[in-house]
Short mmCIF file of C-alpha atoms in Angstrom, two decimals:
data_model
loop_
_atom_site.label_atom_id
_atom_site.label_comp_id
_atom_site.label_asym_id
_atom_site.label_seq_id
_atom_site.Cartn_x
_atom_site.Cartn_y
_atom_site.Cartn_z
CA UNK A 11 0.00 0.00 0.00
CA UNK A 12 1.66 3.62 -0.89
CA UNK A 13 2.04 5.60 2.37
CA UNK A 14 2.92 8.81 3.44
CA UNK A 15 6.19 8.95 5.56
CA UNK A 16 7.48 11.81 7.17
CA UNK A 17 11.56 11.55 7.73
CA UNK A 18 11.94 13.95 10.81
CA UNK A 19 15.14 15.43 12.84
CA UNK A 20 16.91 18.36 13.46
CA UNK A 21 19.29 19.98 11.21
CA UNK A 22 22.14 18.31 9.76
CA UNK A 23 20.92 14.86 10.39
CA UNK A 24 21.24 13.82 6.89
CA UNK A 25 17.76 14.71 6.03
CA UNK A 26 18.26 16.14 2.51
CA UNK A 27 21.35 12.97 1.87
CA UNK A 28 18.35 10.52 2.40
CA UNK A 29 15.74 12.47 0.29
CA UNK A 30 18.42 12.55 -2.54
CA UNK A 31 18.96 8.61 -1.96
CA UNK A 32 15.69 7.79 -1.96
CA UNK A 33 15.77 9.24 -5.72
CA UNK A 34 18.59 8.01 -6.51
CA UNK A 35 17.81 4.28 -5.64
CA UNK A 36 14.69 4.56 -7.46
CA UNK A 37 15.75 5.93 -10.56
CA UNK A 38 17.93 3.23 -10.90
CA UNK A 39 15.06 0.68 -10.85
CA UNK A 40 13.80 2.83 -13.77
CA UNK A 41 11.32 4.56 -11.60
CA UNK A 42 10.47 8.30 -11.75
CA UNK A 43 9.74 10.82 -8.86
CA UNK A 44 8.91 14.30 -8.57
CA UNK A 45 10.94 16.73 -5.79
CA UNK A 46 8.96 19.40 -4.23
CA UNK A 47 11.46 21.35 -2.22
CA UNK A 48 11.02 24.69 0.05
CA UNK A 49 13.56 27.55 0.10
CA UNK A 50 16.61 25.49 -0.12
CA UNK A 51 20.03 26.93 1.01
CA UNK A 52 21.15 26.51 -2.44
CA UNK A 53 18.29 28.62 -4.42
CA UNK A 54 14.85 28.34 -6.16
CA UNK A 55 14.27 25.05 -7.65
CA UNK A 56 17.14 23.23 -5.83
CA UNK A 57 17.77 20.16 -3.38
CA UNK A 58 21.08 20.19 -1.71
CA UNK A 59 22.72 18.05 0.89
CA UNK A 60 24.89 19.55 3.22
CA UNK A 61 27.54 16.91 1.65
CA UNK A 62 27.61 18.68 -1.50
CA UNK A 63 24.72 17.00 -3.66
CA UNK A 64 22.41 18.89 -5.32
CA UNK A 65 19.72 18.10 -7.95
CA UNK A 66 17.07 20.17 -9.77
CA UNK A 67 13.41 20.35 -7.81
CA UNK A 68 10.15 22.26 -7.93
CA UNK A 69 9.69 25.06 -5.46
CA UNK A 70 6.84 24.93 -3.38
CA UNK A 71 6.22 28.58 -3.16
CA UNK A 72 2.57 29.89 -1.17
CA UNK A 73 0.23 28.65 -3.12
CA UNK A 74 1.78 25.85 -4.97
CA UNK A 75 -0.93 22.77 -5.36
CA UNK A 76 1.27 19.26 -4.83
CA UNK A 77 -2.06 17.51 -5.93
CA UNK A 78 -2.69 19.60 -9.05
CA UNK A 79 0.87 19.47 -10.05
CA UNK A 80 1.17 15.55 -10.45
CA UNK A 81 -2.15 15.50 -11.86
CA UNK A 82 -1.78 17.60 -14.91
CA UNK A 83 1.89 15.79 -15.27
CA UNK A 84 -0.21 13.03 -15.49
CA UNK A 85 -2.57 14.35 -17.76
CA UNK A 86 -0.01 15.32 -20.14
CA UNK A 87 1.65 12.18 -20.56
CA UNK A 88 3.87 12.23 -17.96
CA UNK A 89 4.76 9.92 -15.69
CA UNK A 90 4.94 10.19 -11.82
CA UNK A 91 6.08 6.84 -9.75
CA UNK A 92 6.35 8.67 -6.43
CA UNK A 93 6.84 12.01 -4.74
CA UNK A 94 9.84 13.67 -2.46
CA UNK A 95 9.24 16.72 -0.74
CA UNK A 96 11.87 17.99 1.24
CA UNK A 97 12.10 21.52 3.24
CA UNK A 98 8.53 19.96 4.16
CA UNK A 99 8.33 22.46 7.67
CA UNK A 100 7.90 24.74 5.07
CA UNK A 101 5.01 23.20 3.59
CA UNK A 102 1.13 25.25 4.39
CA UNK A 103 -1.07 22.61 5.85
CA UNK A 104 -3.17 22.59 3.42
CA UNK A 105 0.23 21.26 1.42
CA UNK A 106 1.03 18.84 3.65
CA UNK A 107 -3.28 17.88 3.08
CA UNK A 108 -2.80 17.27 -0.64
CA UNK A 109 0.53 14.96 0.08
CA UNK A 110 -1.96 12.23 1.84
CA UNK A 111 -4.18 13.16 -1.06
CA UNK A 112 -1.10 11.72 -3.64
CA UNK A 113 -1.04 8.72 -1.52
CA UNK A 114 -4.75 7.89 -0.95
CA UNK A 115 -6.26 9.30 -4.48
CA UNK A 116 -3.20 8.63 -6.98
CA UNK A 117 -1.46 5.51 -4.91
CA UNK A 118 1.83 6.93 -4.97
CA UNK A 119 4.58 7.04 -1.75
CA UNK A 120 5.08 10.71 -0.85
CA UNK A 121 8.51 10.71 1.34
CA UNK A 122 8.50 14.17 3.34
CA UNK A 123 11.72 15.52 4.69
CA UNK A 124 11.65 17.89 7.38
CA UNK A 125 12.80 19.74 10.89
CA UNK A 126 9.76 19.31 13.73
CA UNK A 127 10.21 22.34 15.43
CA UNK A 128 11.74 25.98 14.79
CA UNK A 129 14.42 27.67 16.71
CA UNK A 130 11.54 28.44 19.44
CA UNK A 131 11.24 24.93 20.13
CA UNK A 132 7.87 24.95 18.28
CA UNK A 133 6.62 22.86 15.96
CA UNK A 134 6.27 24.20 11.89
CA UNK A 135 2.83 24.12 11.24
CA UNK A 136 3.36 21.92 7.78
CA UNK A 137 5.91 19.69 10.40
CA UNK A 138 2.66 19.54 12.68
CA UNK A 139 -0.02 18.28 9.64
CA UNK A 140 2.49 15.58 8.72
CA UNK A 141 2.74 14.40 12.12
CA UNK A 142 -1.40 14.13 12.82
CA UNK A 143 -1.70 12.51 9.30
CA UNK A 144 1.49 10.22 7.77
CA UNK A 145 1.12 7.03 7.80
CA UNK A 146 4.93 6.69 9.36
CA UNK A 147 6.79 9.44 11.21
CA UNK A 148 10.18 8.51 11.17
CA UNK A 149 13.15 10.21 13.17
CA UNK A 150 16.76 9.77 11.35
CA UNK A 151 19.26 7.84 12.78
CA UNK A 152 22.24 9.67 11.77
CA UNK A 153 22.78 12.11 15.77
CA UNK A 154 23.18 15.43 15.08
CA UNK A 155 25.63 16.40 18.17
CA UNK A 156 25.80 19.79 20.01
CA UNK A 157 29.24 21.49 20.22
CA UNK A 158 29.33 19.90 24.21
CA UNK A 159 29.27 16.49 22.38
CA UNK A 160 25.89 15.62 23.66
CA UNK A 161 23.09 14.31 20.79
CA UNK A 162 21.73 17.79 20.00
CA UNK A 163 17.90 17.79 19.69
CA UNK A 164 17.07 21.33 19.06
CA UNK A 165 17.80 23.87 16.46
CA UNK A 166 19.08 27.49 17.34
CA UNK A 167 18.95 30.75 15.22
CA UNK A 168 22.20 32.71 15.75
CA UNK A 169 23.13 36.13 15.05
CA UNK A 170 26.58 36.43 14.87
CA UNK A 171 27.07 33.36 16.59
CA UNK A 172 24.42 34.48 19.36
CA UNK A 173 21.69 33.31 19.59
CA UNK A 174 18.40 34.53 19.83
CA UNK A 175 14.86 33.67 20.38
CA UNK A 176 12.47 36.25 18.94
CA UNK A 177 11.91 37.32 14.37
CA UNK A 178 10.14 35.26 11.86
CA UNK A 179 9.89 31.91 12.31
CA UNK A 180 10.85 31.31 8.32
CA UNK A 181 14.45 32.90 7.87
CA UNK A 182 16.79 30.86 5.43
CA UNK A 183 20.41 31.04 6.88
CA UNK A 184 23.16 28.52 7.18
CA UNK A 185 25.19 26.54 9.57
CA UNK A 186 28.38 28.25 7.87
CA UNK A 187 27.41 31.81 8.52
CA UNK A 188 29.54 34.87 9.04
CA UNK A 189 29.65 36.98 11.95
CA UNK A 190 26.36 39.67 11.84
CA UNK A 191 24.41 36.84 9.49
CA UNK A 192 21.84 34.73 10.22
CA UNK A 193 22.79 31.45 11.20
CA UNK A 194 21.36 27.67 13.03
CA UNK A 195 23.23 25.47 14.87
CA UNK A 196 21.86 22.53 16.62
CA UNK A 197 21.88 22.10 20.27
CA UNK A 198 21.21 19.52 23.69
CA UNK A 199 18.18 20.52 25.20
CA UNK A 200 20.65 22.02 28.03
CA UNK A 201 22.48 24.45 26.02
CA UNK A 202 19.06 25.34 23.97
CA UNK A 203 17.85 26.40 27.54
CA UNK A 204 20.79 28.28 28.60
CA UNK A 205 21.55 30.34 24.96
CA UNK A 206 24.64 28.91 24.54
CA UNK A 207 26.24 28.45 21.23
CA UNK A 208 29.16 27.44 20.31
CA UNK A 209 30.40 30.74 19.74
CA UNK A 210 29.35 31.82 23.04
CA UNK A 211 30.81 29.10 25.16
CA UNK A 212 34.49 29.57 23.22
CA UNK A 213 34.01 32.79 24.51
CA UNK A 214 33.40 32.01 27.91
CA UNK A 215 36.38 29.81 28.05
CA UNK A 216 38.71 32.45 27.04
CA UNK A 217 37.31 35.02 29.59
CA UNK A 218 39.87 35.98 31.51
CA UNK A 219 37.20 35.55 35.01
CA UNK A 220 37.46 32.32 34.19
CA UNK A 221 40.80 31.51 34.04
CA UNK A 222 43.31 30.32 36.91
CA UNK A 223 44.87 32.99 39.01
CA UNK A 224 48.38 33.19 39.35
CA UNK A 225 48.95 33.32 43.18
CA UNK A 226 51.85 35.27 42.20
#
């Protein structure tokens, strides 16, 4: 039976590697899949791994129709074995509705790729939708870690390597930011808590009220 699966996890837990897989292993059986993607760090129209991998996708702008889309494919002679949607946080519920409706009304597997929650800690509402209807939620293997070494469950907006808590909760930045740009890194649930990146806690450990005093 076709399902919907939702692949789940925070960021750089291979997410987009295993969307790009999935395509890759089904191509070669001579099967053929449509991308939907959602403002991808590499552009419009793109799916890219954090590896380096990148293939050609359809956006999934506001007001995009998933459903509509494979069906006049189909209609035109096309043909459509399966569906990938990655970015799928991104995704309007009412996206994430006409997914199942692939599955249920065209019998095709839709495999969504996306983060659960935002830098907030709360969920995306098209991350919510897939979670109330996929047929499988799946969380990914691959541990992200925090910079402590702990598994990092959480995902942090920075600003110049601090991090913040407040804006939009749609803001495309990068793990590989420079300083004054928007940035994410993933955290433990500790560090989340506390605000402390990376950047924050390599300054701490070079504060000098922090370092041994010469009794000297």
């Amino acid at each position: 039976m076709p399902e919907l699966v939702f692949f789940s996890g925070t960021m750089d837990c291979g997410k987009s590697t295993l969307a790009l897989q999935i395509a890759h292993n089904r191509s070669a059986r001579g099967l053929e899949g449509l991308i939907f993607t959602r403002d991808d760090r590499a552009g419009e129209g793109k799916l890219s791994s954090r590896l380096g991998l990148v293939t050609d996708a359809v956006e999934a702008g506001p007001g995009f129709g998933p459903y509509g889309y494979v069906v006049d494919r189909l209609q035109r002679g096309g043909r459509v074995d399966y569906v990938i949607a990655d970015e799928a946080q991104f995704l309007a519920p009412e996206q994430v509705d006409q997914l199942a409706r692939i599955v249920d009304d065209l019998e095709m597997d839709v495999y969504a790729f996306g983060i659960t929650t935002d830098f907030r800690t709360r969920l995306f509402p098209g991350s919510q939708r897939l979670i109330e209807l996929a047929d499988r939620v799946e969380t990914l293997q691959v541990e992200a870690l925090c910079w402590c070494g702990a598994r990092a469950t959480h995902n942090a907006r920075t600003v110049g390597g601090v991090m913040v808590v407040e804006g939009e909760q749609v803001m495309v930045g990068d793990v590989a930011n420079q300083p004054d740009e928007i940035g994410y890194e993933v955290l433990c649930r500790r560090h989340h808590r506390r605000r402390m990146t990376s950047a924050t806690a390599r300054a701490g450990a070079l504060s000098p009220d922090v370092l041994p005093v010469s009794s000297a």
